[in-house]
């Protein structure tokens, strides 16, 4: 579970100090599906980076289970990201020179697995997202939806406990958006993940169990519940 | 993953890989060729020096000529003096012939005790002395005295009007002279392991023996013997004495000639030239290459008036296009190599760092999914290193092809080493006789040498090491830039 306490993040710019997050305190239980909404510049991506151990707070703390992320050295944070946290980006962020299978394998490289094991697990992950026929394709040879599926396979291949998605459907049409969200929701439901999605899209946000709104660096809870439901037995 | 990623990056970013590798290859090839040419020129210089100073000589001791003080007489030039009754007379013409053996202009002799001094020094393995001389032969035909007198006393009388014929080689009272010269080196026949004869091999006849020490025997350079139509068993007049030709020699190097036209025993050379107890050069071999400098210092200390030079010093005495090539390689070639190498390194660094900047999203993503800084740096550095290595291999291939092309073309360089010779006659005369002074000048003995570039593992190793160094430098810069990338910042810049 995530525990954020009095989290503040400020950036120094030429025009002065900008406050991206302002004294945010928040708990996200393990296995919850959370959507974070808000206007551009409201601090959504900064919050996601704090949750993903990519950024350090100016003040306050971020804890993931027993790990106090805000106080860890860079190498330990990299290890946490390698084993515990999966990322899905709006722009897919696949490496253009690698095939779909090799892109998925990059997430396993820090784990020190054998080449055979990496191959096996990458193939399995791509099969899970419905791309078993596209293993040797390069990103440029895939559609947007297929590229995002590869990115999801890359995020999940290491079997993380947390999946962070930053506008995962922002570059996709409605039909593909729904397919990707069905996939993410299905994986969340089946694998017991904590899924946190930053989105502008209300249709995406409505699927989440819990919806947070972030504006001017301050977080507020939306009361209505999303459509996503996990089998109680699995939780 | 490292290997797969590296291969994919290099093969899919061919343009960048090609530019970096090509730049590196060009620089490496240039370094190889310049290094090779420098080695070839050094070999050629060594070959020329060996032909002059022999194999195994580390140091030579000579005496620099001293400018005569005002009013003081300078070095005596050979003069030919004939008495009134000298020469063979026939048909109104008198044939005159004289041969003089002298030390040449620009050459100074000194006391042979210098050899004893050199031998007595520490770390001197061997030493020998030579006396370098010029033999100048004057041959002339002049009208006989009687014919000339008759013509002079009856001036105004037309020739052919019943008076005595005017004589002379043209039958009209004229004269003709010719002067021939060749170099003579007096050699210690006892047989030291160094000296001019160590770089020659016997073509015909025999070498000197200990019993030849005071004999009038001569060994000829095979080339000189051929052009002078001389062979073993013939005689040659040296300094007015008849010498028996006992052998002919040629340089062991196909690229150089021998140091002298003729070689005679040192004692005989001193006697015939009138330079008893005099020598012109001492050849010294140090105990080891590391002792050359100390031996040189000891010699200079023991013989303060002498000029003590090592082979390195002597290399500067080789002139001609070989020297020009040496200067060109030493200055322009080296700087050109440095500039091209620096440019290749710079291009490599700039392309690598700009490649990292272009791949900000990629490296940010990798860090976000758990790659450590070290893993990202290794990837960038590995790519640069392989690009440098590809450039290195390409450079070695291009360098070898360039070397082969130069060796096939074998450009001929001329090398001149200072020697003395006679360039023409001077003339003088007086009643009842004549005096002819030679016009001895220092000239350069020119040797043509076909440049051959040696290919050594050392040069190839240096080339590959430079390529790897270039890759490492570029990789270090690229890796440093990649390490500085903060994942959140990298992702923010593209999201």
XYZ file of C-alpha atoms in Angstrom:
730
model
C 0.000 0.000 0.000
C 1.027 3.580 -0.644
C 1.206 6.071 2.181
C 1.837 9.700 1.249
C 2.315 12.140 4.099
C 2.422 15.931 3.711
C 3.937 15.528 0.280
C 5.169 18.758 -1.285
C 7.060 19.185 -4.522
C 8.280 22.523 -5.804
C 10.310 23.354 -8.892
C 12.608 26.297 -9.338
C 11.993 28.018 -12.663
C 13.160 31.296 -14.199
C 9.848 32.820 -13.194
C 10.178 31.684 -9.609
C 9.135 28.707 -7.528
C 6.313 26.538 -8.872
C 4.437 24.306 -6.480
C 3.426 21.065 -8.230
C 2.195 19.245 -5.118
C 1.102 21.008 -1.988
C 0.990 19.115 1.283
C -0.677 16.013 -0.141
C -1.525 13.213 2.261
C -3.022 10.072 0.813
C -3.360 6.342 1.333
C -3.832 3.890 -1.520
C -4.518 0.347 -0.351
C -2.908 -2.573 -2.125
C -4.902 -3.802 -5.105
C -6.952 -0.650 -5.561
C -7.674 0.811 -9.007
C -7.334 4.562 -8.778
C -7.898 7.221 -11.424
C -6.292 10.613 -11.011
C -7.894 13.446 -12.902
C -7.394 17.143 -13.038
C -6.466 20.057 -15.266
C -3.157 20.248 -17.089
C -0.448 21.476 -14.718
C -2.466 20.385 -11.711
C 0.291 18.007 -10.546
C -1.025 14.642 -11.824
C 2.177 13.529 -13.558
C 4.313 14.774 -10.656
C 2.253 12.712 -8.244
C 2.606 9.671 -10.505
C 6.396 10.179 -10.612
C 6.477 10.338 -6.820
C 4.502 7.106 -6.665
C 6.849 5.558 -9.258
C 10.023 6.459 -7.337
C 11.145 8.618 -10.244
C 11.138 11.855 -8.332
C 11.951 12.884 -4.771
C 9.669 15.142 -2.786
C 10.741 18.572 -1.625
C 9.222 17.678 1.715
C 7.000 14.972 3.109
C 7.283 11.240 2.595
C 6.215 8.522 0.163
C 6.106 4.954 1.427
C 5.354 1.832 -0.584
C 4.625 -1.014 1.801
C 7.594 -0.891 4.194
C 9.813 1.051 1.794
C 10.233 4.736 2.437
C 10.871 5.791 -1.180
C 11.628 9.414 -0.355
C 14.695 8.477 1.670
C 16.235 5.788 -0.508
C 19.438 6.064 -2.536
C 19.129 6.075 -6.355
C 20.342 2.508 -6.762
C 17.729 1.159 -4.336
C 15.008 3.170 -6.070
C 16.088 1.673 -9.408
C 15.803 -1.785 -7.838
C 12.291 -1.013 -6.530
C 11.277 0.174 -10.009
C 12.817 -2.931 -11.550
C 10.938 -5.378 -9.301
C 7.825 -3.724 -7.933
C 6.547 -0.980 -10.220
C 5.393 -1.166 -13.835
C 4.977 1.899 -16.036
C 2.734 2.537 -19.017
C 3.181 5.824 -20.851
C 0.946 7.853 -23.127
C 3.543 7.801 -25.906
C 4.222 4.052 -25.406
C 7.970 4.796 -25.110
C 9.055 1.666 -26.910
C 12.613 1.455 -28.174
C 12.292 1.779 -31.953
C 15.260 -0.398 -32.841
C 14.108 -3.402 -30.796
C 11.416 -5.889 -31.681
C 8.249 -6.283 -29.575
C 9.765 -9.246 -27.789
C 13.080 -7.457 -27.161
C 11.229 -4.379 -25.883
C 9.463 -6.539 -23.336
C 12.771 -8.184 -22.427
C 14.277 -4.794 -21.486
C 12.123 -4.845 -18.338
C 13.702 -8.162 -17.321
C 17.297 -7.106 -17.976
C 17.821 -5.622 -14.460
C 16.588 -8.850 -12.855
C 19.577 -10.856 -14.050
C 17.550 -13.613 -15.693
C 18.988 -15.918 -18.323
C 18.333 -15.120 -21.945
C 16.122 -18.163 -22.307
C 14.054 -17.195 -19.285
C 13.728 -13.621 -20.563
C 12.539 -14.901 -23.923
C 10.042 -17.256 -22.381
C 8.517 -14.667 -20.101
C 8.434 -11.979 -22.806
C 6.669 -14.360 -25.181
C 4.199 -15.237 -22.460
C 3.506 -11.584 -21.652
C 2.953 -10.718 -25.293
C 0.631 -13.698 -25.557
C -1.304 -12.346 -22.571
C -1.880 -8.999 -24.343
C -2.817 -10.780 -27.586
C 0.360 -10.121 -29.567
C 1.829 -13.607 -29.873
C 1.888 -13.131 -33.647
C 3.862 -9.893 -33.444
C 6.944 -10.939 -31.463
C 9.456 -9.984 -34.138
C 7.765 -6.793 -35.219
C 9.381 -3.439 -34.598
C 7.245 -0.651 -33.048
C 6.995 1.134 -36.396
C 5.314 -1.970 -37.818
C 2.596 -1.960 -35.150
C -0.537 0.147 -34.704
C -0.928 2.511 -31.755
C -3.074 0.026 -29.877
C -0.606 -2.778 -30.520
C 2.291 -0.601 -29.369
C 0.441 0.169 -26.136
C -0.170 -3.553 -25.668
C 3.578 -4.157 -26.022
C 4.154 -1.400 -23.443
C 1.663 -3.071 -21.097
C 3.377 -6.431 -21.612
C 6.691 -4.748 -20.788
C 5.180 -3.273 -17.612
C 3.681 -6.572 -16.479
C 6.328 -9.083 -17.518
C 8.226 -8.632 -14.264
C 5.031 -9.296 -12.284
C 4.983 -5.998 -10.388
C 2.645 -5.209 -7.535
C 1.953 -1.714 -8.823
C 1.102 -0.543 -12.325
C 1.289 3.175 -12.991
C -0.253 4.414 -16.224
C 0.152 8.001 -17.413
C -2.595 8.771 -19.953
C -2.406 5.207 -21.328
C -5.157 5.854 -23.868
C -4.319 9.478 -24.657
C -3.009 8.665 -28.141
C -5.672 6.118 -29.085
C -9.104 6.236 -30.735
C -12.204 5.368 -28.719
C -12.437 1.753 -29.796
C -8.772 1.067 -29.104
C -9.069 3.004 -25.849
C -11.824 0.674 -24.697
C -9.809 -2.389 -25.767
C -6.761 -1.187 -23.816
C -8.852 -0.328 -20.767
C -10.555 -3.743 -20.946
C -7.093 -5.284 -21.021
C -5.781 -3.208 -18.099
C -8.913 -3.805 -16.070
C -8.733 -7.509 -16.784
C -5.102 -7.687 -15.714
C -5.845 -5.656 -12.582
C -8.679 -7.979 -11.779
C -6.722 -11.173 -12.492
C -3.299 -10.294 -11.083
C -4.148 -8.371 -7.929
C -2.313 -5.237 -9.020
C -2.542 -1.792 -7.577
C -3.449 0.172 -10.707
C -3.107 3.942 -10.732
C -4.100 5.748 -13.911
C -3.623 9.414 -14.671
C -6.178 10.465 -17.264
C -8.075 13.372 -18.729
C -10.650 10.981 -20.102
C -13.737 10.664 -17.898
C -14.725 7.427 -19.641
C -11.452 5.924 -18.433
C -11.733 7.449 -14.966
C -15.246 6.152 -14.494
C -13.914 2.587 -14.600
C -11.763 3.086 -11.491
C -12.748 2.034 -7.999
C -11.583 5.353 -6.674
C -11.244 8.728 -8.332
C -8.926 11.495 -7.173
C -8.939 15.047 -8.437
C -5.755 17.062 -8.417
C -5.829 20.819 -8.856
C -3.139 23.394 -7.972
C -1.194 20.648 -6.268
C -3.983 19.721 -3.879
C -5.810 16.402 -4.005
C -9.522 15.843 -3.421
C -11.623 12.686 -3.488
C -14.527 12.230 -5.921
C -17.387 10.519 -4.236
C -18.846 8.471 -7.065
C -17.433 4.979 -7.512
C -16.241 3.557 -10.796
C -17.551 0.574 -12.676
C -14.572 -1.666 -12.103
C -15.121 -4.462 -9.682
C -12.731 -7.125 -8.541
C -13.827 -10.511 -7.438
C -13.842 -10.235 -3.639
C -12.175 -13.600 -3.308
C -9.191 -12.364 -5.265
C -8.674 -9.366 -3.004
C 20.249 -7.934 -23.471
C 23.395 -5.782 -23.727
C 24.576 -7.534 -26.884
C 21.167 -7.620 -28.558
C 20.456 -3.981 -27.766
C 23.945 -2.949 -28.916
C 23.641 -4.862 -32.188
C 20.160 -3.468 -32.877
C 21.255 0.085 -32.156
C 24.344 -0.042 -34.336
C 22.635 -1.828 -37.208
C 19.539 0.352 -37.130
C 21.400 3.619 -36.691
C 23.728 2.905 -39.573
C 24.254 6.501 -40.573
C 25.673 7.503 -37.211
C 27.661 4.276 -36.918
C 29.061 4.769 -40.415
C 30.036 8.401 -39.824
C 31.776 7.649 -36.524
C 33.478 4.504 -37.843
C 34.533 6.190 -41.101
C 35.975 9.194 -39.283
C 37.833 6.927 -36.923
C 39.018 4.701 -39.799
C 40.375 7.680 -41.708
C 42.266 8.918 -38.680
C 43.617 5.482 -37.822
C 44.682 4.820 -41.420
C 46.470 8.151 -41.521
C 48.227 7.458 -38.238
C 49.267 4.031 -39.530
C 50.596 5.391 -42.803
C 52.382 8.335 -41.198
C 53.899 6.038 -38.558
C 54.854 3.555 -41.260
C 56.409 6.216 -43.474
C 58.287 7.584 -40.470
C 59.605 4.081 -39.742
C 60.462 3.608 -43.429
C 62.330 6.904 -43.528
C 64.153 5.989 -40.314
C 65.135 2.640 -41.835
C 66.334 4.406 -44.977
C 68.358 6.848 -42.910
C 69.807 3.986 -40.904
C 70.651 2.225 -44.148
C 72.445 5.291 -45.466
C 74.275 5.769 -42.190
C 75.225 2.104 -42.057
C 76.713 2.377 -45.515
C 78.842 5.277 -44.333
C 79.640 4.341 -40.775
C 79.155 0.611 -40.882
C 76.998 -1.692 -38.869
C 77.276 -1.624 -35.110
C 78.710 1.842 -34.795
C 77.023 3.747 -32.025
C 79.245 6.802 -31.869
C 81.691 8.505 -34.212
C 84.479 10.859 -33.228
C 85.741 13.394 -35.720
C 87.445 16.731 -35.617
C 85.508 19.741 -36.859
C 87.469 21.847 -39.361
C 88.721 25.050 -37.791
C 88.558 28.375 -39.580
C 92.185 29.534 -40.041
C 93.038 32.703 -38.169
C 93.768 35.815 -40.188
C 97.184 35.566 -41.749
C 97.355 31.883 -40.951
C 97.538 29.462 -43.835
C 94.544 27.196 -44.142
C 94.472 23.589 -45.116
C 96.939 22.780 -47.847
C 95.367 21.718 -51.122
C 97.232 19.213 -53.245
C 99.469 20.841 -55.748
C 101.035 19.255 -58.794
C 104.532 20.433 -59.516
C 106.511 19.321 -62.535
C 110.152 19.843 -63.291
C 111.436 21.013 -66.630
C 112.317 17.518 -67.702
C 109.370 15.713 -66.266
C 107.002 13.740 -68.412
C 107.347 11.683 -71.545
C 107.852 13.632 -74.730
C 106.859 12.554 -78.211
C 105.964 14.480 -81.346
C 106.365 17.860 -79.684
C 103.988 16.923 -76.865
C 104.903 16.185 -73.269
C 102.629 13.944 -71.248
C 102.532 14.712 -67.538
C 100.945 12.635 -64.841
C 100.871 12.924 -61.053
C 98.775 11.466 -58.262
C 98.268 13.021 -54.823
C 96.651 11.482 -51.751
C 95.359 14.073 -49.331
C 92.705 14.619 -46.749
C 89.857 16.384 -48.478
C 88.543 19.835 -47.875
C 86.163 19.897 -44.964
C 87.895 16.885 -43.476
C 90.223 17.292 -40.558
C 92.678 14.734 -39.300
C 93.728 14.335 -35.715
C 96.115 12.336 -33.622
C 95.577 8.579 -33.592
C 95.977 8.652 -29.795
C 92.254 9.450 -29.757
C 91.626 5.803 -30.632
C 93.688 4.646 -27.670
C 91.760 7.062 -25.466
C 88.427 5.765 -26.737
C 89.363 2.117 -26.265
C 90.392 2.840 -22.687
C 87.015 4.280 -21.673
C 84.425 2.355 -19.659
C 81.546 0.688 -21.511
C 83.318 0.862 -24.865
C 82.889 -2.533 -26.511
C 84.960 -1.842 -29.601
C 86.615 1.009 -31.425
C 88.471 1.447 -34.676
C 89.897 4.325 -36.654
C 89.922 5.279 -40.305
C 91.652 7.892 -42.393
C 89.452 9.333 -45.106
C 91.396 10.669 -48.062
C 90.987 11.858 -51.609
C 93.220 10.690 -54.391
C 93.535 13.334 -57.089
C 95.260 12.343 -60.337
C 96.401 14.924 -62.791
C 97.044 13.965 -66.401
C 97.956 16.513 -68.999
C 99.512 17.059 -72.399
C 101.411 20.228 -73.110
C 103.663 21.278 -75.972
C 107.272 20.325 -75.370
C 109.475 23.091 -74.122
C 111.516 23.134 -77.330
C 108.448 23.481 -79.519
C 107.003 26.192 -77.325
C 110.295 28.098 -77.243
C 110.656 27.876 -80.969
C 107.224 29.269 -81.445
C 107.791 31.979 -78.855
C 111.159 33.164 -80.241
C 110.012 33.310 -83.778
C 106.834 35.084 -83.239
C 105.132 36.302 -86.320
C 106.324 33.440 -88.439
C 103.457 31.535 -89.903
C 103.227 27.886 -88.913
C 104.019 25.473 -91.610
C 106.559 27.780 -93.213
C 109.468 25.406 -92.700
C 109.803 26.044 -88.901
C 109.482 23.368 -86.137
C 105.958 22.154 -85.488
C 104.347 23.935 -82.513
C 103.507 20.604 -80.786
C 100.817 20.015 -78.155
C 97.881 17.566 -78.275
C 96.115 19.611 -80.955
C 99.318 20.129 -82.975
C 98.848 23.881 -82.693
C 100.636 24.557 -79.423
C 97.602 23.976 -77.164
C 97.372 21.867 -74.005
C 94.856 19.542 -72.465
C 94.491 18.471 -68.847
C 92.290 16.119 -66.983
C 91.826 15.599 -63.277
C 90.386 12.452 -61.803
C 89.530 11.830 -58.231
C 88.335 8.993 -56.043
C 87.860 8.550 -52.358
C 90.228 6.405 -50.345
C 89.588 5.124 -46.847
C 92.404 3.827 -44.736
C 91.143 0.861 -42.711
C 92.613 -0.904 -39.706
C 93.132 -4.376 -41.146
C 93.406 -6.043 -37.763
C 89.715 -6.579 -38.012
C 87.514 -4.772 -35.544
C 83.846 -5.684 -35.585
C 82.816 -2.160 -36.507
C 83.711 0.385 -39.154
C 82.866 1.048 -42.791
C 83.669 -2.465 -44.038
C 81.089 -4.091 -41.755
C 78.312 -2.944 -44.087
C 79.871 -4.387 -47.243
C 80.186 -7.837 -48.677
C 82.938 -9.263 -50.835
C 82.075 -9.561 -54.517
C 85.401 -10.768 -55.812
C 88.918 -11.483 -54.542
C 89.661 -11.363 -50.840
C 89.332 -9.148 -47.801
C 92.212 -7.576 -45.898
C 94.394 -9.789 -43.792
C 96.582 -8.849 -40.871
C 99.657 -9.244 -43.061
C 98.343 -6.497 -45.362
C 98.854 -3.822 -42.689
C 101.762 -2.119 -44.468
C 101.143 -3.380 -48.004
C 100.134 -1.443 -51.057
C 96.952 -3.386 -51.637
C 93.540 -1.964 -52.328
C 89.933 -3.119 -52.218
C 87.530 -1.349 -54.582
C 83.860 -0.608 -54.436
C 82.386 -2.906 -57.092
C 80.526 -0.030 -58.719
C 83.640 2.106 -58.926
C 85.626 -0.856 -60.263
C 83.054 -1.425 -62.998
C 82.922 2.202 -64.113
C 86.729 2.426 -64.061
C 87.155 -0.928 -65.863
C 89.247 -2.297 -63.021
C 89.211 -5.796 -61.618
C 91.018 -7.974 -59.101
C 94.669 -8.430 -60.086
C 94.923 -5.042 -61.793
C 96.845 -2.174 -60.322
C 95.651 1.264 -59.314
C 97.831 4.296 -58.724
C 97.123 5.776 -55.335
C 99.171 8.735 -54.160
C 101.776 8.035 -56.766
C 102.234 4.391 -55.809
C 100.971 1.303 -57.589
C 98.472 -0.678 -55.490
C 97.389 -4.192 -56.253
C 93.620 -4.676 -56.376
C 92.883 -7.647 -54.108
C 89.120 -7.505 -53.906
C 85.868 -5.749 -54.741
C 83.002 -5.131 -52.342
C 79.440 -3.940 -52.475
C 77.064 -2.580 -49.881
C 75.042 -5.184 -48.014
C 72.059 -2.888 -48.467
C 70.540 -2.892 -51.921
C 69.454 0.629 -51.164
C 72.833 2.193 -50.536
C 76.355 2.393 -51.892
C 79.562 1.827 -49.979
C 81.152 4.701 -48.105
C 84.272 4.927 -50.229
C 85.509 4.163 -53.736
C 88.565 2.385 -52.424
C 89.900 0.937 -49.170
C 93.547 0.573 -48.263
C 95.340 -0.431 -45.034
C 95.425 2.427 -42.497
C 99.197 2.331 -42.026
C 99.737 2.507 -45.775
C 97.231 5.346 -46.098
C 99.055 7.340 -43.396
C 102.428 6.739 -45.035
C 101.416 7.499 -48.614
C 99.459 10.630 -47.676
C 102.184 11.853 -45.372
C 99.743 11.883 -42.465
C 101.684 9.587 -40.143
C 99.891 9.001 -36.860
C 96.819 10.800 -38.113
C 93.228 9.585 -38.403
C 90.007 11.256 -39.423
C 87.309 9.218 -37.689
C 87.058 6.926 -34.679
C 84.135 4.460 -34.710
C 82.968 3.447 -31.268
C 80.586 0.706 -30.209
C 79.049 1.015 -26.728
C 78.581 -2.010 -24.490
C 74.815 -1.671 -24.816
C 72.282 0.731 -26.235
C 71.600 2.143 -22.793
C 75.244 3.091 -22.387
C 75.526 5.127 -25.581
C 74.768 8.425 -23.868
C 77.288 7.829 -21.066
C 79.976 6.718 -23.526
C 79.285 9.805 -25.628
C 79.705 11.986 -22.545
C 82.920 10.191 -21.541
C 84.345 10.598 -25.033
C 83.452 14.257 -25.139
C 85.082 14.697 -21.770
C 88.226 12.808 -22.774
C 88.465 14.452 -26.192
C 87.218 18.006 -25.649
C 88.202 19.239 -29.114
C 86.506 16.360 -30.917
C 83.039 16.171 -32.362
C 81.362 13.154 -30.741
C 78.117 12.119 -32.425
C 75.660 9.295 -31.991
C 73.730 7.682 -34.839
C 70.816 9.885 -33.897
C 72.963 12.984 -34.313
C 74.303 11.640 -37.572
C 70.815 11.085 -38.985
C 70.517 14.834 -39.267
C 73.530 14.840 -41.591
C 71.564 12.882 -44.192
C 70.111 15.359 -46.621
C 68.252 15.250 -49.914
C 64.638 14.251 -50.521
C 64.970 11.549 -47.823
C 65.661 14.309 -45.352
C 62.791 16.333 -46.787
C 60.527 13.309 -46.394
C 61.764 12.864 -42.849
C 61.007 16.488 -42.024
C 57.639 16.232 -43.769
C 56.681 13.127 -41.856
C 58.091 14.459 -38.615
C 56.319 17.771 -38.772
C 53.410 17.906 -41.215
C 52.593 14.196 -40.985
C 52.562 14.131 -37.224
C 50.489 17.276 -36.939
C 48.131 16.110 -39.660
C 47.663 12.835 -37.782
C 47.067 14.649 -34.524
C 44.559 17.020 -36.127
C 42.665 14.262 -37.964
C 42.706 12.049 -34.874
C 41.438 14.907 -32.712
C 38.755 15.672 -35.301
C 37.702 12.011 -35.393
C 37.559 11.875 -31.598
C 35.593 15.123 -31.519
C 33.118 13.915 -34.160
C 32.739 10.676 -32.258
C 32.142 12.511 -28.966
C 29.705 14.998 -30.512
C 27.703 12.333 -32.341
C 27.599 10.126 -29.269
C 26.459 12.921 -26.945
C 23.925 14.202 -29.481
C 22.755 10.589 -29.857
C 22.214 10.432 -26.096
C 20.281 13.726 -26.262
C 18.151 12.318 -29.086
C 17.501 9.173 -27.051
C 16.478 10.999 -23.877
C 13.043 9.359 -23.930
C 14.634 5.960 -24.472
C 17.061 6.229 -21.565
C 14.427 7.864 -19.358
C 12.133 4.935 -20.049
C 14.857 2.411 -19.321
C 15.606 4.097 -16.012
C 11.887 4.204 -15.241
C 11.571 0.451 -15.749
C 14.485 -0.230 -13.439
C 17.707 0.075 -15.388
C 20.460 1.399 -13.160
C 22.644 4.334 -14.145
C 25.520 1.912 -14.570
C 23.572 -0.258 -17.004
C 22.617 2.752 -19.141
C 26.196 4.070 -19.102
C 27.536 0.619 -20.032
C 25.131 0.498 -22.963
C 26.170 3.921 -24.290
C 29.875 3.292 -23.698
C 29.621 -0.170 -25.247
C 28.063 1.221 -28.395
C 30.810 3.866 -28.682
C 33.507 1.334 -28.042
C 32.214 -0.974 -30.769
C 31.881 1.960 -33.173
C 35.486 2.873 -32.389
C 36.570 -0.738 -32.849
C 34.775 -0.946 -36.217
C 36.587 2.269 -37.179
C 39.832 0.764 -35.926
C 39.452 -2.401 -38.000
C 38.463 -0.311 -41.027
C 41.407 1.985 -40.375
C 43.827 -0.931 -40.167
C 42.506 -2.309 -43.473
C 42.700 1.113 -45.175
C 46.102 1.717 -43.596
C 47.419 -1.641 -44.830
C 46.056 -0.938 -48.322
C 47.687 2.501 -48.257
C 50.938 0.961 -47.068
C 50.751 -1.658 -49.806
C 50.093 1.020 -52.411
C 53.105 3.050 -51.240
C 55.310 -0.039 -51.155
C 54.210 -1.009 -54.661
C 54.815 2.527 -55.919
C 58.137 2.540 -53.981
C 58.785 6.269 -54.276
C 62.480 6.892 -54.702
C 64.078 9.255 -52.250
C 67.566 10.550 -52.664
C 69.812 10.649 -49.666
C 72.989 12.666 -49.550
C 75.669 12.170 -47.016
C 78.531 14.597 -46.783
C 81.712 13.494 -48.480
C 84.589 15.177 -50.171
C 85.524 15.143 -53.848
C 87.196 17.161 -56.455
C 85.035 19.162 -58.721
C 87.521 20.444 -61.259
C 91.035 21.522 -61.943
C 92.636 24.705 -61.094
C 95.631 25.695 -63.109
C 98.767 27.600 -62.706
C 102.129 27.452 -64.290
C 105.387 29.046 -64.937
C 108.359 28.684 -67.094
C 109.981 25.304 -66.960
C 107.195 23.652 -65.134
C 103.619 23.888 -64.023
C 101.650 23.768 -60.847
C 98.110 22.644 -60.705
C 96.046 22.987 -57.584
C 92.867 20.997 -57.407
C 89.576 22.642 -56.519
C 88.541 20.249 -53.849
C 85.133 20.978 -52.396
C 82.773 19.247 -50.075
C 79.983 17.662 -52.021
C 77.263 15.184 -51.214
C 77.422 11.550 -52.241
C 73.880 10.820 -53.331
C 72.136 7.507 -52.862
C 68.694 6.718 -54.229
C 66.539 4.741 -51.829
C 63.158 3.225 -52.643
C 60.937 3.944 -49.663
C 59.497 0.798 -48.119
C 57.038 1.112 -45.254
C 57.401 -1.644 -42.687
C 54.182 -3.153 -41.324
C 54.689 -4.095 -37.721
C 52.369 -5.474 -35.099
C 53.360 -2.481 -33.018
C 51.929 -0.026 -35.544
C 48.744 -2.085 -35.917
C 48.492 -2.337 -32.142
C 48.868 1.434 -31.766
C 46.175 1.961 -34.427
C 43.699 -0.353 -32.708
C 44.532 1.124 -29.300
C 43.856 4.628 -30.624
C 40.504 3.502 -32.044
C 39.548 1.916 -28.745
C 40.705 5.056 -26.936
C 38.524 7.163 -29.253
C 35.565 4.899 -28.507
C 36.262 5.085 -24.784
C 36.485 8.875 -24.818
C 33.234 9.181 -26.795
C 31.626 6.549 -24.579
C 32.776 8.369 -21.450
C 31.218 11.630 -22.608
C 28.032 9.922 -23.820
C 27.811 7.809 -20.682
C 28.366 10.827 -18.459
C 25.525 12.613 -20.223
C 23.275 9.558 -19.973
C 24.093 9.157 -16.285
C 23.101 12.753 -15.663
C 19.618 12.142 -17.103
C 17.017 12.068 -14.348
C 14.259 9.683 -15.341
C 11.411 11.990 -14.330
C 12.946 14.856 -16.291
C 13.597 12.618 -19.282
C 9.993 11.435 -19.292
C 8.603 14.910 -18.669
C 10.431 16.183 -21.728
C 8.459 13.862 -24.000
C 5.177 13.396 -22.219
